[in-house]
Short mmCIF file of C-alpha atoms and ligand atoms in Angstrom, two decimals:
data_model
loop_
_atom_site.label_atom_id
_atom_site.label_comp_id
_atom_site.label_asym_id
_atom_site.label_seq_id
_atom_site.Cartn_x
_atom_site.Cartn_y
_atom_site.Cartn_z
CA MET A 1 0.00 0.00 0.00
CA LEU A 2 1.12 3.53 -0.77
CA GLU A 3 0.05 6.41 1.38
CA MET A 4 0.82 10.04 0.63
CA ASN A 5 -0.08 12.38 3.45
CA ASN A 6 -0.36 16.15 2.98
CA ILE A 7 2.54 16.43 0.53
CA THR A 8 3.58 19.93 -0.49
CA LYS A 9 6.34 20.66 -3.00
CA VAL A 10 7.31 24.20 -3.97
CA PHE A 11 9.89 24.70 -6.74
CA ASN A 12 12.18 27.77 -6.60
CA PRO A 13 10.78 29.06 -3.31
CA GLY A 14 11.22 32.75 -2.61
CA THR A 15 12.03 33.59 -6.26
CA PRO A 16 9.87 35.07 -9.02
CA ASN A 17 9.70 31.53 -10.46
CA GLU A 18 8.18 30.07 -7.29
CA LYS A 19 5.76 27.30 -8.19
CA THR A 20 3.69 25.13 -5.88
CA ALA A 21 3.58 21.86 -7.81
CA LEU A 22 1.91 19.77 -5.10
CA GLU A 23 -0.25 21.34 -2.42
CA ASP A 24 -1.37 19.42 0.65
CA PHE A 25 -1.68 16.38 -1.60
CA SER A 26 -3.01 13.17 -0.06
CA LEU A 27 -3.70 9.82 -1.70
CA LYS A 28 -4.14 6.25 -0.49
CA VAL A 29 -3.36 3.53 -3.01
CA SER A 30 -4.40 -0.03 -2.13
CA ASP A 31 -2.43 -3.10 -3.19
CA GLY A 32 -3.45 -4.11 -6.71
CA ASP A 33 -4.96 -0.72 -7.54
CA PHE A 34 -4.41 0.39 -11.13
CA ILE A 35 -5.02 4.13 -11.04
CA THR A 36 -5.09 6.31 -14.13
CA VAL A 37 -4.07 9.95 -13.57
CA ILE A 38 -5.24 12.82 -15.76
CA GLY A 39 -5.08 16.59 -15.46
CA ALA A 40 -4.16 19.90 -17.00
CA ASN A 41 -0.63 20.77 -18.15
CA GLY A 42 1.46 21.55 -15.11
CA ALA A 43 -1.10 20.07 -12.71
CA GLY A 44 1.67 18.27 -10.81
CA LYS A 45 1.32 14.75 -12.23
CA SER A 46 5.01 14.21 -12.96
CA THR A 47 5.95 15.93 -9.70
CA LEU A 48 3.72 13.44 -7.90
CA PHE A 49 5.68 10.56 -9.46
CA GLY A 50 8.94 12.29 -8.58
CA ALA A 51 7.82 12.48 -4.96
CA ILE A 52 6.93 8.78 -4.89
CA ALA A 53 10.22 7.79 -6.54
CA GLY A 54 12.30 10.06 -4.30
CA ASP A 55 13.63 12.50 -6.92
CA TYR A 56 13.34 15.11 -4.17
CA ILE A 57 12.21 15.35 -0.57
CA PRO A 58 8.85 17.09 -0.21
CA ASP A 59 8.70 20.33 1.81
CA ARG A 60 5.96 18.89 3.95
CA GLY A 61 4.12 15.62 4.38
CA SER A 62 4.98 11.94 4.49
CA ILE A 63 5.10 9.00 2.09
CA ILE A 64 4.48 5.49 3.40
CA LEU A 65 5.22 2.55 1.11
CA ASN A 66 4.17 -0.86 2.41
CA ASN A 67 4.12 0.36 6.03
CA LYS A 68 7.58 1.89 5.76
CA ASN A 69 8.09 5.63 5.96
CA VAL A 70 10.16 6.36 2.83
CA THR A 71 9.84 10.15 2.89
CA LEU A 72 13.58 10.65 3.40
CA GLN A 73 14.78 7.50 1.64
CA PRO A 74 17.13 8.22 -1.32
CA SER A 75 15.79 7.49 -4.80
CA TYR A 76 18.34 4.75 -5.57
CA VAL A 77 17.07 2.73 -2.62
CA ARG A 78 13.46 3.18 -3.65
CA ALA A 79 14.31 2.29 -7.25
CA ARG A 80 14.75 -1.32 -6.14
CA VAL A 81 11.02 -1.62 -5.49
CA ILE A 82 9.60 1.04 -7.81
CA GLY A 83 9.28 0.47 -11.56
CA ARG A 84 9.14 3.59 -13.69
CA LEU A 85 8.57 4.48 -17.34
CA PHE A 86 8.76 7.95 -18.87
CA GLN A 87 7.46 9.51 -22.05
CA ASP A 88 10.96 9.40 -23.52
CA PRO A 89 11.79 5.88 -24.76
CA MET A 90 15.49 6.68 -24.32
CA ARG A 91 15.13 6.61 -20.56
CA GLY A 92 14.98 3.33 -18.71
CA THR A 93 17.39 1.23 -20.78
CA ALA A 94 21.14 1.41 -21.39
CA PRO A 95 21.57 2.07 -25.16
CA GLY A 96 25.12 0.74 -25.49
CA MET A 97 24.27 -2.57 -23.81
CA THR A 98 22.58 -5.42 -25.61
CA ILE A 99 18.99 -6.52 -25.03
CA GLU A 100 20.12 -9.52 -23.00
CA GLU A 101 22.52 -7.44 -20.92
CA ASN A 102 19.74 -4.96 -20.13
CA LEU A 103 17.41 -7.79 -19.16
CA SER A 104 20.11 -9.38 -17.04
CA LEU A 105 20.63 -6.10 -15.18
CA ALA A 106 16.90 -5.81 -14.56
CA ALA A 107 16.76 -9.38 -13.32
CA GLY A 108 19.51 -8.59 -10.82
CA ARG A 109 21.91 -11.00 -12.56
CA GLY A 110 24.78 -8.59 -13.11
CA GLY A 111 24.21 -7.38 -16.63
CA TRP A 112 27.58 -8.27 -18.16
CA LEU A 113 27.86 -10.86 -20.84
CA GLY A 114 29.83 -13.43 -18.82
CA SER A 115 27.19 -13.57 -16.12
CA ILE A 116 24.32 -14.48 -18.44
CA THR A 117 23.62 -18.20 -18.29
CA ARG A 118 21.80 -20.38 -20.77
CA ALA A 119 18.86 -20.56 -18.33
CA ASP A 120 18.75 -16.73 -18.18
CA ARG A 121 18.66 -16.57 -21.98
CA GLU A 122 15.82 -19.05 -22.14
CA ARG A 123 13.87 -17.07 -19.57
CA PHE A 124 14.44 -13.80 -21.47
CA ILE A 125 13.33 -15.36 -24.77
CA GLU A 126 10.20 -16.65 -23.05
CA LYS A 127 9.45 -13.13 -21.84
CA LEU A 128 10.16 -11.43 -25.18
CA SER A 129 8.46 -13.83 -27.63
CA PRO A 130 4.86 -12.95 -26.66
CA LEU A 131 5.55 -9.26 -27.46
CA GLY A 132 5.47 -10.15 -31.16
CA MET A 133 8.22 -7.59 -31.86
CA GLY A 134 10.95 -10.04 -32.81
CA LEU A 135 13.17 -8.88 -29.93
CA GLU A 136 13.95 -12.49 -29.04
CA TYR A 137 15.99 -12.76 -32.27
CA ARG A 138 17.98 -9.62 -31.46
CA MET A 139 19.21 -10.44 -27.97
CA THR A 140 22.83 -9.58 -28.71
CA GLN A 141 22.09 -6.26 -30.43
CA PRO A 142 22.51 -2.97 -28.58
CA VAL A 143 19.25 -1.49 -27.32
CA GLY A 144 20.16 1.80 -29.02
CA LEU A 145 19.18 0.22 -32.35
CA LEU A 146 15.57 -0.42 -31.30
CA SER A 147 12.58 1.74 -32.24
CA GLY A 148 10.85 3.81 -29.57
CA GLY A 149 8.00 1.33 -29.23
CA GLN A 150 10.38 -1.62 -28.94
CA ARG A 151 12.34 0.23 -26.25
CA GLN A 152 9.21 1.06 -24.26
CA ALA A 153 8.07 -2.59 -24.46
CA LEU A 154 11.51 -3.72 -23.31
CA THR A 155 11.60 -1.13 -20.51
CA LEU A 156 8.19 -2.35 -19.37
CA MET A 157 9.45 -5.95 -19.27
CA MET A 158 12.49 -4.83 -17.29
CA ALA A 159 10.50 -2.69 -14.85
CA THR A 160 8.17 -5.58 -14.09
CA MET A 161 10.55 -8.53 -14.28
CA ASN A 162 10.81 -8.69 -10.50
CA LYS A 163 7.34 -7.57 -9.37
CA PRO A 164 7.69 -3.94 -8.23
CA GLU A 165 5.85 -2.69 -5.14
CA ILE A 166 4.57 0.08 -7.37
CA LEU A 167 4.80 0.83 -11.08
CA LEU A 168 4.79 4.48 -12.24
CA LEU A 169 3.95 5.11 -15.90
CA ASP A 170 4.29 8.76 -16.92
CA GLU A 171 2.68 9.13 -20.36
CA HIS A 172 4.80 6.19 -21.50
CA THR A 173 3.02 5.89 -24.84
CA ALA A 174 2.75 9.61 -25.68
CA ALA A 175 5.84 9.71 -27.90
CA LEU A 176 4.83 6.66 -29.97
CA ASP A 177 2.82 6.53 -33.17
CA PRO A 178 -0.84 5.57 -32.52
CA ALA A 179 -0.54 1.91 -33.63
CA THR A 180 2.61 1.31 -31.55
CA ALA A 181 1.10 3.20 -28.61
CA GLU A 182 -1.83 0.80 -28.67
CA ILE A 183 0.44 -2.25 -28.68
CA VAL A 184 2.43 -0.93 -25.70
CA LEU A 185 -0.78 0.04 -23.87
CA ASN A 186 -2.28 -3.43 -24.38
CA LEU A 187 0.94 -4.98 -23.16
CA THR A 188 0.81 -2.73 -20.09
CA LYS A 189 -2.74 -3.81 -19.31
CA GLU A 190 -1.84 -7.47 -19.74
CA ILE A 191 1.21 -7.39 -17.47
CA VAL A 192 -0.30 -5.17 -14.77
CA GLU A 193 -3.48 -7.25 -14.57
CA ARG A 194 -1.73 -10.63 -14.83
CA ASP A 195 0.82 -9.88 -12.11
CA LYS A 196 -1.60 -7.75 -10.05
CA ILE A 197 0.90 -4.91 -9.96
CA THR A 198 -0.03 -1.77 -8.07
CA CYS A 199 0.20 0.88 -10.75
CA LEU A 200 -0.24 4.60 -11.33
CA MET A 201 -0.44 5.67 -14.97
CA VAL A 202 -0.50 9.26 -16.21
CA THR A 203 -2.15 9.45 -19.60
CA HIS A 204 -3.23 12.26 -21.88
CA ASN A 205 -5.75 9.93 -23.48
CA MET A 206 -8.98 10.25 -21.54
CA GLN A 207 -10.52 7.17 -23.14
CA SER A 208 -7.54 5.08 -22.00
CA ALA A 209 -7.90 6.65 -18.55
CA LEU A 210 -11.42 5.23 -18.36
CA ASP A 211 -10.73 1.92 -20.14
CA LEU A 212 -7.71 0.87 -18.10
CA GLY A 213 -7.45 0.26 -14.39
CA ASN A 214 -9.98 0.41 -11.59
CA ARG A 215 -9.77 4.03 -10.49
CA THR A 216 -9.13 7.44 -12.05
CA ILE A 217 -7.89 10.59 -10.35
CA MET A 218 -7.96 14.02 -11.90
CA MET A 219 -5.41 16.61 -10.79
CA ASP A 220 -5.36 20.36 -10.97
CA ARG A 221 -2.96 22.81 -9.38
CA GLY A 222 -1.24 20.22 -7.23
CA LYS A 223 -4.36 18.61 -5.83
CA VAL A 224 -6.77 15.78 -6.59
CA ILE A 225 -10.01 17.38 -7.73
CA TYR A 226 -11.88 14.23 -8.70
CA ASP A 227 -11.37 10.63 -7.64
CA VAL A 228 -13.63 7.97 -9.11
CA SER A 229 -13.86 4.17 -8.99
CA GLY A 230 -16.46 1.40 -8.90
CA ASP A 231 -19.91 1.76 -10.48
CA GLU A 232 -19.69 5.53 -10.88
CA ARG A 233 -16.58 5.09 -13.01
CA LYS A 234 -18.05 2.32 -15.16
CA GLY A 235 -20.73 4.62 -16.54
CA LEU A 236 -18.40 7.55 -17.31
CA THR A 237 -17.66 8.90 -20.79
CA VAL A 238 -14.96 11.32 -21.94
CA PRO A 239 -17.44 14.26 -22.10
CA ASP A 240 -18.44 13.40 -18.50
CA LEU A 241 -14.79 13.69 -17.48
CA LEU A 242 -14.44 17.06 -19.20
CA ASN A 243 -17.55 18.28 -17.37
CA LYS A 244 -16.26 16.98 -14.06
CA PHE A 245 -13.05 18.90 -14.63
CA LYS A 246 -14.88 22.12 -15.40
CA GLU A 247 -17.14 21.68 -12.39
CA ALA A 248 -14.27 21.04 -9.97
CA ALA A 249 -11.62 23.38 -11.42
CA GLY A 250 -13.93 26.20 -12.41
CA GLU A 251 -12.51 26.32 -15.94
CA ALA A 252 -12.20 24.09 -18.99
CA LEU A 253 -9.41 21.51 -19.06
CA ASN A 254 -6.25 22.91 -20.59
CA ASN A 255 -3.98 20.12 -21.73
CA ASP A 256 -2.82 20.38 -25.31
CA ARG A 257 -1.82 16.73 -25.69
CA MET A 258 -5.08 15.60 -24.13
CA LEU A 259 -7.31 17.75 -26.27
CA LEU A 260 -5.49 16.72 -29.45
CA THR A 261 -6.10 13.05 -28.71
CA LYS A 262 -9.28 11.40 -29.82
N1 ATP B 1 12.33 20.92 -11.55
C1 ATP B 1 11.45 21.92 -11.60
N2 ATP B 1 11.80 23.20 -11.36
C2 ATP B 1 10.92 24.21 -11.40
N3 ATP B 1 9.60 24.05 -11.66
C3 ATP B 1 9.17 22.80 -11.92
C4 ATP B 1 10.06 21.67 -11.89
N4 ATP B 1 9.35 20.55 -12.19
C5 ATP B 1 8.08 20.97 -12.39
N5 ATP B 1 7.96 22.30 -12.21
C6 ATP B 1 6.73 23.10 -12.31
O1 ATP B 1 5.78 22.49 -11.44
C7 ATP B 1 4.49 22.44 -12.04
C8 ATP B 1 4.02 21.00 -12.14
O2 ATP B 1 4.82 20.33 -13.12
P1 ATP B 1 4.61 18.81 -13.53
O3 ATP B 1 5.68 18.49 -14.49
O4 ATP B 1 4.48 17.99 -12.33
O5 ATP B 1 3.19 18.89 -14.27
P2 ATP B 1 2.43 17.76 -15.11
O6 ATP B 1 1.08 17.63 -14.54
O7 ATP B 1 3.26 16.54 -15.21
O8 ATP B 1 2.28 18.49 -16.53
P3 ATP B 1 2.34 17.92 -18.04
O9 ATP B 1 0.95 17.47 -18.36
O10 ATP B 1 2.73 19.10 -18.83
O11 ATP B 1 3.34 16.81 -18.06
C9 ATP B 1 4.65 23.13 -13.39
O12 ATP B 1 4.25 24.47 -13.26
C10 ATP B 1 6.11 23.02 -13.68
O13 ATP B 1 6.54 24.09 -14.49
MG1 MG B 2 4.16 15.52 -16.76
#
């Protein structure tokens, strides 16, 4: 379980660029929750993920992950139990290392060629074959040669190879062409549901926000302004979401990527 209690994060305090990215933000995430996160540009969605992952220490508030207070824990310690994907496919894998070396690193097997056993290779091939991207035939090629979609699929495999306590997906399909984005999104759904991974996914696609997961939160100005699950969520449409935003925020949703997506 993840618990965020009254988190506040102000960037550049005391300067003309002062920005409150999270304001008294609280959220309880149950084990197995798959929460989609939507909101205006600059609402604080990525800052929220940064707080969970330990990119910075919040100015106020506490973060409890599986009954442990991790508020002050450095990000590299948290990274062992937190899986994370970004919009940029270049993040999350080492481009100069081969596919099998990257997978070996993710599996905690060392990552260098000599440490990869035949059994490891068989396991990696088993993981890659169902992707249908042919990566299992390219195990000894550097990851830098892969397309963006292939890299995101590989990063997803790596982030979930040892079940993370929480998986953070920050618009991880936004930089992909629509067909590839759909493949990666379907793969995400499959893995998260199959392994019952607790997951937070920021998306600019409001239909995906409703189709995937069991709960949706909408953010504006560093706060949750709408939090929906269960039967109320099942009946929701994209226009309903837009109305909810307007109702709660007092103005129409302003997110260029979101409004450009059908
Ligand atoms: N490192 C930083 N330094 C200064 N300001 C920052 C920093 N990171 C974020 N901000 C500001 O904090 C606010 C929240 O940013 P954040 O990236 O969390 O928004 P977001 O909801 O992810 O937006 P988007 O939909 O554009 O990705 C924005 O006003 C942003 O400019
Ligand atoms: Mg963001």
